[in-house]
Amino acid sequence: MGAVLPTLLLILAGLLVGGAWSLYRQGASRGAVLVTGLLAVLATAGGLLWLLPGEG
């Protein structure tokens, strides 16, 4: 059950990447695309870092 949160974060990252791409294709403002892309990067990094073996 320890892999549920990273999995959800990676799913969220995928949705955000798709959202950023959709915003870009629709001609949304650069700020909206960048914020959505940044959130996707953060969710991906969080999901991957959570999966790294750590102390304990």
PDB file of N, CA, C and O in Angstrom:
ATOM      1  N   MET A   1       0.820  -1.195   0.000  1.00  0.00           N
ATOM      2  CA  MET A   1       0.000   0.000   0.000  1.00  0.00           C
ATOM      3  C   MET A   1       0.867   1.265   0.000  1.00  0.00           C
ATOM      4  O   MET A   1       0.360   2.353  -0.178  1.00  0.00           O
ATOM      5  N   GLY A   2       2.169   1.098   0.149  1.00  0.00           N
ATOM      6  CA  GLY A   2       3.047   2.245   0.202  1.00  0.00           C
ATOM      7  C   GLY A   2       3.244   2.940  -1.132  1.00  0.00           C
ATOM      8  O   GLY A   2       3.803   4.027  -1.188  1.00  0.00           O
ATOM      9  N   ALA A   3       2.795   2.333  -2.224  1.00  0.00           N
ATOM     10  CA  ALA A   3       3.008   2.934  -3.536  1.00  0.00           C
ATOM     11  C   ALA A   3       1.764   3.639  -4.063  1.00  0.00           C
ATOM     12  O   ALA A   3       1.722   4.028  -5.224  1.00  0.00           O
ATOM     13  N   VAL A   4       0.759   3.828  -3.206  1.00  0.00           N
ATOM     14  CA  VAL A   4      -0.481   4.451  -3.673  1.00  0.00           C
ATOM     15  C   VAL A   4      -0.285   5.940  -3.940  1.00  0.00           C
ATOM     16  O   VAL A   4      -0.663   6.447  -4.999  1.00  0.00           O
ATOM     17  N   LEU A   5       0.310   6.671  -3.011  1.00  0.00           N
ATOM     18  CA  LEU A   5       0.471   8.113  -3.182  1.00  0.00           C
ATOM     19  C   LEU A   5       1.371   8.466  -4.368  1.00  0.00           C
ATOM     20  O   LEU A   5       1.006   9.336  -5.171  1.00  0.00           O
ATOM     21  N   PRO A   6       2.531   7.813  -4.525  1.00  0.00           N
ATOM     22  CA  PRO A   6       3.333   8.154  -5.711  1.00  0.00           C
ATOM     23  C   PRO A   6       2.604   7.832  -7.016  1.00  0.00           C
ATOM     24  O   PRO A   6       2.730   8.573  -7.994  1.00  0.00           O
ATOM     25  N   THR A   7       1.832   6.770  -7.019  1.00  0.00           N
ATOM     26  CA  THR A   7       1.068   6.423  -8.213  1.00  0.00           C
ATOM     27  C   THR A   7       0.047   7.509  -8.517  1.00  0.00           C
ATOM     28  O   THR A   7      -0.103   7.929  -9.671  1.00  0.00           O
ATOM     29  N   LEU A   8      -0.630   7.993  -7.493  1.00  0.00           N
ATOM     30  CA  LEU A   8      -1.607   9.063  -7.692  1.00  0.00           C
ATOM     31  C   LEU A   8      -0.929  10.346  -8.167  1.00  0.00           C
ATOM     32  O   LEU A   8      -1.470  11.060  -9.022  1.00  0.00           O
ATOM     33  N   LEU A   9       0.251  10.634  -7.635  1.00  0.00           N
ATOM     34  CA  LEU A   9       0.984  11.825  -8.080  1.00  0.00           C
ATOM     35  C   LEU A   9       1.386  11.711  -9.550  1.00  0.00           C
ATOM     36  O   LEU A   9       1.314  12.686 -10.296  1.00  0.00           O
ATOM     37  N   LEU A  10       1.804  10.517  -9.958  1.00  0.00           N
ATOM     38  CA  LEU A  10       2.200  10.339 -11.361  1.00  0.00           C
ATOM     39  C   LEU A  10       0.990  10.389 -12.289  1.00  0.00           C
ATOM     40  O   LEU A  10       1.080  10.897 -13.411  1.00  0.00           O
ATOM     41  N   ILE A  11      -0.145   9.896 -11.828  1.00  0.00           N
ATOM     42  CA  ILE A  11      -1.381  10.016 -12.612  1.00  0.00           C
ATOM     43  C   ILE A  11      -1.765  11.485 -12.745  1.00  0.00           C
ATOM     44  O   ILE A  11      -2.120  11.959 -13.832  1.00  0.00           O
ATOM     45  N   LEU A  12      -1.682  12.220 -11.637  1.00  0.00           N
ATOM     46  CA  LEU A  12      -1.965  13.651 -11.666  1.00  0.00           C
ATOM     47  C   LEU A  12      -1.015  14.374 -12.621  1.00  0.00           C
ATOM     48  O   LEU A  12      -1.431  15.256 -13.380  1.00  0.00           O
ATOM     49  N   ALA A  13       0.253  13.985 -12.605  1.00  0.00           N
ATOM     50  CA  ALA A  13       1.229  14.597 -13.504  1.00  0.00           C
ATOM     51  C   ALA A  13       0.828  14.365 -14.963  1.00  0.00           C
ATOM     52  O   ALA A  13       0.917  15.281 -15.785  1.00  0.00           O
ATOM     53  N   GLY A  14       0.388  13.169 -15.269  1.00  0.00           N
ATOM     54  CA  GLY A  14      -0.049  12.882 -16.637  1.00  0.00           C
ATOM     55  C   GLY A  14      -1.239  13.727 -17.054  1.00  0.00           C
ATOM     56  O   GLY A  14      -1.300  14.239 -18.173  1.00  0.00           O
ATOM     57  N   LEU A  15      -2.191  13.881 -16.139  1.00  0.00           N
ATOM     58  CA  LEU A  15      -3.348  14.721 -16.438  1.00  0.00           C
ATOM     59  C   LEU A  15      -2.932  16.181 -16.641  1.00  0.00           C
ATOM     60  O   LEU A  15      -3.453  16.867 -17.530  1.00  0.00           O
ATOM     61  N   LEU A  16      -1.996  16.646 -15.827  1.00  0.00           N
ATOM     62  CA  LEU A  16      -1.538  18.025 -15.955  1.00  0.00           C
ATOM     63  C   LEU A  16      -0.760  18.248 -17.245  1.00  0.00           C
ATOM     64  O   LEU A  16      -0.877  19.303 -17.876  1.00  0.00           O
ATOM     65  N   VAL A  17       0.028  17.266 -17.654  1.00  0.00           N
ATOM     66  CA  VAL A  17       0.750  17.385 -18.938  1.00  0.00           C
ATOM     67  C   VAL A  17      -0.261  17.467 -20.080  1.00  0.00           C
ATOM     68  O   VAL A  17      -0.129  18.306 -20.983  1.00  0.00           O
ATOM     69  N   GLY A  18      -1.265  16.606 -20.019  1.00  0.00           N
ATOM     70  CA  GLY A  18      -2.311  16.657 -21.040  1.00  0.00           C
ATOM     71  C   GLY A  18      -3.047  17.982 -21.029  1.00  0.00           C
ATOM     72  O   GLY A  18      -3.375  18.548 -22.080  1.00  0.00           O
ATOM     73  N   GLY A  19      -3.304  18.502 -19.833  1.00  0.00           N
ATOM     74  CA  GLY A  19      -3.972  19.791 -19.720  1.00  0.00           C
ATOM     75  C   GLY A  19      -3.121  20.925 -20.263  1.00  0.00           C
ATOM     76  O   GLY A  19      -3.628  21.823 -20.945  1.00  0.00           O
ATOM     77  N   ALA A  20      -1.828  20.889 -19.967  1.00  0.00           N
ATOM     78  CA  ALA A  20      -0.937  21.926 -20.478  1.00  0.00           C
ATOM     79  C   ALA A  20      -0.874  21.872 -22.003  1.00  0.00           C
ATOM     80  O   ALA A  20      -0.903  22.915 -22.671  1.00  0.00           O
ATOM     81  N   TRP A  21      -0.805  20.671 -22.545  1.00  0.00           N
ATOM     82  CA  TRP A  21      -0.761  20.527 -24.006  1.00  0.00           C
ATOM     83  C   TRP A  21      -2.057  21.042 -24.631  1.00  0.00           C
ATOM     84  O   TRP A  21      -2.050  21.744 -25.640  1.00  0.00           O
ATOM     85  N   SER A  22      -3.177  20.704 -24.006  1.00  0.00           N
ATOM     86  CA  SER A  22      -4.466  21.160 -24.512  1.00  0.00           C
ATOM     87  C   SER A  22      -4.573  22.682 -24.450  1.00  0.00           C
ATOM     88  O   SER A  22      -5.053  23.316 -25.397  1.00  0.00           O
ATOM     89  N   LEU A  23      -4.134  23.260 -23.340  1.00  0.00           N
ATOM     90  CA  LEU A  23      -4.141  24.720 -23.227  1.00  0.00           C
ATOM     91  C   LEU A  23      -3.279  25.361 -24.310  1.00  0.00           C
ATOM     92  O   LEU A  23      -3.668  26.358 -24.926  1.00  0.00           O
ATOM     93  N   TYR A  24      -2.107  24.778 -24.533  1.00  0.00           N
ATOM     94  CA  TYR A  24      -1.198  25.299 -25.562  1.00  0.00           C
ATOM     95  C   TYR A  24      -1.851  25.245 -26.941  1.00  0.00           C
ATOM     96  O   TYR A  24      -1.795  26.201 -27.712  1.00  0.00           O
ATOM     97  N   ARG A  25      -2.474  24.104 -27.252  1.00  0.00           N
ATOM     98  CA  ARG A  25      -3.107  23.927 -28.566  1.00  0.00           C
ATOM     99  C   ARG A  25      -4.289  24.873 -28.761  1.00  0.00           C
ATOM    100  O   ARG A  25      -4.601  25.248 -29.895  1.00  0.00           O
ATOM    101  N   GLN A  26      -4.962  25.239 -27.665  1.00  0.00           N
ATOM    102  CA  GLN A  26      -6.115  26.125 -27.755  1.00  0.00           C
ATOM    103  C   GLN A  26      -5.717  27.599 -27.757  1.00  0.00           C
ATOM    104  O   GLN A  26      -6.581  28.467 -27.858  1.00  0.00           O
ATOM    105  N   GLY A  27      -4.427  27.862 -27.610  1.00  0.00           N
ATOM    106  CA  GLY A  27      -3.962  29.239 -27.654  1.00  0.00           C
ATOM    107  C   GLY A  27      -4.147  29.984 -26.346  1.00  0.00           C
ATOM    108  O   GLY A  27      -4.309  31.203 -26.357  1.00  0.00           O
ATOM    109  N   ALA A  28      -4.123  29.269 -25.237  1.00  0.00           N
ATOM    110  CA  ALA A  28      -4.272  29.913 -23.935  1.00  0.00           C
ATOM    111  C   ALA A  28      -3.058  30.788 -23.649  1.00  0.00           C
ATOM    112  O   ALA A  28      -2.028  30.694 -24.323  1.00  0.00           O
ATOM    113  N   SER A  29      -3.179  31.616 -22.639  1.00  0.00           N
ATOM    114  CA  SER A  29      -2.079  32.510 -22.301  1.00  0.00           C
ATOM    115  C   SER A  29      -0.851  31.694 -21.883  1.00  0.00           C
ATOM    116  O   SER A  29      -0.973  30.583 -21.364  1.00  0.00           O
ATOM    117  N   ARG A  30       0.298  32.266 -22.125  1.00  0.00           N
ATOM    118  CA  ARG A  30       1.559  31.590 -21.804  1.00  0.00           C
ATOM    119  C   ARG A  30       1.642  31.287 -20.310  1.00  0.00           C
ATOM    120  O   ARG A  30       2.136  30.238 -19.911  1.00  0.00           O
ATOM    121  N   GLY A  31       1.141  32.184 -19.487  1.00  0.00           N
ATOM    122  CA  GLY A  31       1.180  31.988 -18.041  1.00  0.00           C
ATOM    123  C   GLY A  31       0.400  30.754 -17.612  1.00  0.00           C
ATOM    124  O   GLY A  31       0.861  29.983 -16.773  1.00  0.00           O
ATOM    125  N   ALA A  32      -0.783  30.553 -18.188  1.00  0.00           N
ATOM    126  CA  ALA A  32      -1.601  29.392 -17.834  1.00  0.00           C
ATOM    127  C   ALA A  32      -0.898  28.093 -18.228  1.00  0.00           C
ATOM    128  O   ALA A  32      -0.904  27.117 -17.473  1.00  0.00           O
ATOM    129  N   VAL A  33      -0.295  28.096 -19.395  1.00  0.00           N
ATOM    130  CA  VAL A  33       0.415  26.902 -19.860  1.00  0.00           C
ATOM    131  C   VAL A  33       1.630  26.631 -18.968  1.00  0.00           C
ATOM    132  O   VAL A  33       1.882  25.483 -18.576  1.00  0.00           O
ATOM    133  N   LEU A  34       2.366  27.680 -18.618  1.00  0.00           N
ATOM    134  CA  LEU A  34       3.559  27.508 -17.783  1.00  0.00           C
ATOM    135  C   LEU A  34       3.203  27.032 -16.371  1.00  0.00           C
ATOM    136  O   LEU A  34       3.884  26.162 -15.824  1.00  0.00           O
ATOM    137  N   VAL A  35       2.158  27.594 -15.800  1.00  0.00           N
ATOM    138  CA  VAL A  35       1.760  27.177 -14.451  1.00  0.00           C
ATOM    139  C   VAL A  35       1.325  25.715 -14.458  1.00  0.00           C
ATOM    140  O   VAL A  35       1.715  24.930 -13.590  1.00  0.00           O
ATOM    141  N   THR A  36       0.536  25.334 -15.444  1.00  0.00           N
ATOM    142  CA  THR A  36       0.089  23.944 -15.540  1.00  0.00           C
ATOM    143  C   THR A  36       1.273  23.015 -15.773  1.00  0.00           C
ATOM    144  O   THR A  36       1.367  21.950 -15.166  1.00  0.00           O
ATOM    145  N   GLY A  37       2.193  23.416 -16.627  1.00  0.00           N
ATOM    146  CA  GLY A  37       3.393  22.612 -16.869  1.00  0.00           C
ATOM    147  C   GLY A  37       4.262  22.500 -15.631  1.00  0.00           C
ATOM    148  O   GLY A  37       4.806  21.430 -15.334  1.00  0.00           O
ATOM    149  N   LEU A  38       4.394  23.597 -14.888  1.00  0.00           N
ATOM    150  CA  LEU A  38       5.185  23.570 -13.658  1.00  0.00           C
ATOM    151  C   LEU A  38       4.561  22.635 -12.627  1.00  0.00           C
ATOM    152  O   LEU A  38       5.269  21.868 -11.960  1.00  0.00           O
ATOM    153  N   LEU A  39       3.249  22.669 -12.498  1.00  0.00           N
ATOM    154  CA  LEU A  39       2.575  21.747 -11.582  1.00  0.00           C
ATOM    155  C   LEU A  39       2.785  20.293 -12.006  1.00  0.00           C
ATOM    156  O   LEU A  39       2.953  19.410 -11.165  1.00  0.00           O
ATOM    157  N   ALA A  40       2.800  20.053 -13.318  1.00  0.00           N
ATOM    158  CA  ALA A  40       3.055  18.702 -13.819  1.00  0.00           C
ATOM    159  C   ALA A  40       4.467  18.251 -13.454  1.00  0.00           C
ATOM    160  O   ALA A  40       4.676  17.114 -13.029  1.00  0.00           O
ATOM    161  N   VAL A  41       5.435  19.145 -13.594  1.00  0.00           N
ATOM    162  CA  VAL A  41       6.823  18.812 -13.244  1.00  0.00           C
ATOM    163  C   VAL A  41       6.939  18.524 -11.753  1.00  0.00           C
ATOM    164  O   VAL A  41       7.595  17.556 -11.338  1.00  0.00           O
ATOM    165  N   LEU A  42       6.293  19.345 -10.933  1.00  0.00           N
ATOM    166  CA  LEU A  42       6.348  19.131  -9.483  1.00  0.00           C
ATOM    167  C   LEU A  42       5.690  17.811  -9.080  1.00  0.00           C
ATOM    168  O   LEU A  42       6.204  17.092  -8.226  1.00  0.00           O
ATOM    169  N   ALA A  43       4.563  17.488  -9.691  1.00  0.00           N
ATOM    170  CA  ALA A  43       3.892  16.229  -9.377  1.00  0.00           C
ATOM    171  C   ALA A  43       4.748  15.041  -9.807  1.00  0.00           C
ATOM    172  O   ALA A  43       4.841  14.038  -9.088  1.00  0.00           O
ATOM    173  N   THR A  44       5.382  15.146 -10.962  1.00  0.00           N
ATOM    174  CA  THR A  44       6.262  14.072 -11.429  1.00  0.00           C
ATOM    175  C   THR A  44       7.449  13.906 -10.488  1.00  0.00           C
ATOM    176  O   THR A  44       7.781  12.785 -10.081  1.00  0.00           O
ATOM    177  N   ALA A  45       8.081  15.020 -10.132  1.00  0.00           N
ATOM    178  CA  ALA A  45       9.232  14.952  -9.233  1.00  0.00           C
ATOM    179  C   ALA A  45       8.827  14.378  -7.881  1.00  0.00           C
ATOM    180  O   ALA A  45       9.528  13.530  -7.319  1.00  0.00           O
ATOM    181  N   GLY A  46       7.696  14.805  -7.353  1.00  0.00           N
ATOM    182  CA  GLY A  46       7.225  14.280  -6.075  1.00  0.00           C
ATOM    183  C   GLY A  46       6.955  12.795  -6.134  1.00  0.00           C
ATOM    184  O   GLY A  46       7.330  12.044  -5.229  1.00  0.00           O
ATOM    185  N   GLY A  47       6.304  12.346  -7.197  1.00  0.00           N
ATOM    186  CA  GLY A  47       6.016  10.921  -7.339  1.00  0.00           C
ATOM    187  C   GLY A  47       7.268  10.078  -7.466  1.00  0.00           C
ATOM    188  O   GLY A  47       7.383   9.009  -6.863  1.00  0.00           O
ATOM    189  N   LEU A  48       8.236  10.567  -8.236  1.00  0.00           N
ATOM    190  CA  LEU A  48       9.466   9.806  -8.425  1.00  0.00           C
ATOM    191  C   LEU A  48      10.337   9.815  -7.157  1.00  0.00           C
ATOM    192  O   LEU A  48      10.909   8.782  -6.787  1.00  0.00           O
ATOM    193  N   LEU A  49      10.427  10.967  -6.505  1.00  0.00           N
ATOM    194  CA  LEU A  49      11.226  11.038  -5.296  1.00  0.00           C
ATOM    195  C   LEU A  49      10.626  10.185  -4.182  1.00  0.00           C
ATOM    196  O   LEU A  49      11.347   9.625  -3.364  1.00  0.00           O
ATOM    197  N   TRP A  50       9.307  10.092  -4.140  1.00  0.00           N
ATOM    198  CA  TRP A  50       8.644   9.283  -3.113  1.00  0.00           C
ATOM    199  C   TRP A  50       9.003   7.798  -3.294  1.00  0.00           C
ATOM    200  O   TRP A  50       9.056   7.041  -2.322  1.00  0.00           O
ATOM    201  N   LEU A  51       9.249   7.404  -4.535  1.00  0.00           N
ATOM    202  CA  LEU A  51       9.558   5.989  -4.809  1.00  0.00           C
ATOM    203  C   LEU A  51      11.005   5.624  -4.519  1.00  0.00           C
ATOM    204  O   LEU A  51      11.331   4.430  -4.455  1.00  0.00           O
ATOM    205  N   LEU A  52      11.877   6.621  -4.373  1.00  0.00           N
ATOM    206  CA  LEU A  52      13.274   6.325  -4.104  1.00  0.00           C
ATOM    207  C   LEU A  52      13.415   5.664  -2.731  1.00  0.00           C
ATOM    208  O   LEU A  52      12.721   6.026  -1.783  1.00  0.00           O
ATOM    209  N   PRO A  53      14.307   4.691  -2.650  1.00  0.00           N
ATOM    210  CA  PRO A  53      14.529   4.080  -1.340  1.00  0.00           C
ATOM    211  C   PRO A  53      15.130   5.097  -0.374  1.00  0.00           C
ATOM    212  O   PRO A  53      15.981   5.893  -0.746  1.00  0.00           O
ATOM    213  N   GLY A  54      14.628   5.085   0.829  1.00  0.00           N
ATOM    214  CA  GLY A  54      15.105   6.056   1.803  1.00  0.00           C
ATOM    215  C   GLY A  54      15.420   5.400   3.135  1.00  0.00           C
ATOM    216  O   GLY A  54      15.428   4.178   3.265  1.00  0.00           O
ATOM    217  N   GLU A  55      15.665   6.228   4.089  1.00  0.00           N
ATOM    218  CA  GLU A  55      15.978   5.726   5.423  1.00  0.00           C
ATOM    219  C   GLU A  55      14.699   5.228   6.091  1.00  0.00           C
ATOM    220  O   GLU A  55      13.643   5.787   5.939  1.00  0.00           O
ATOM    221  N   GLY A  56      14.844   4.195   6.888  1.00  0.00           N
ATOM    222  CA  GLY A  56      13.724   3.712   7.666  1.00  0.00           C
ATOM    223  C   GLY A  56      13.068   2.564   7.030  1.00  0.00           C
ATOM    224  O   GLY A  56      12.127   2.008   7.295  1.00  0.00           O
TER     225      GLY A  56
END
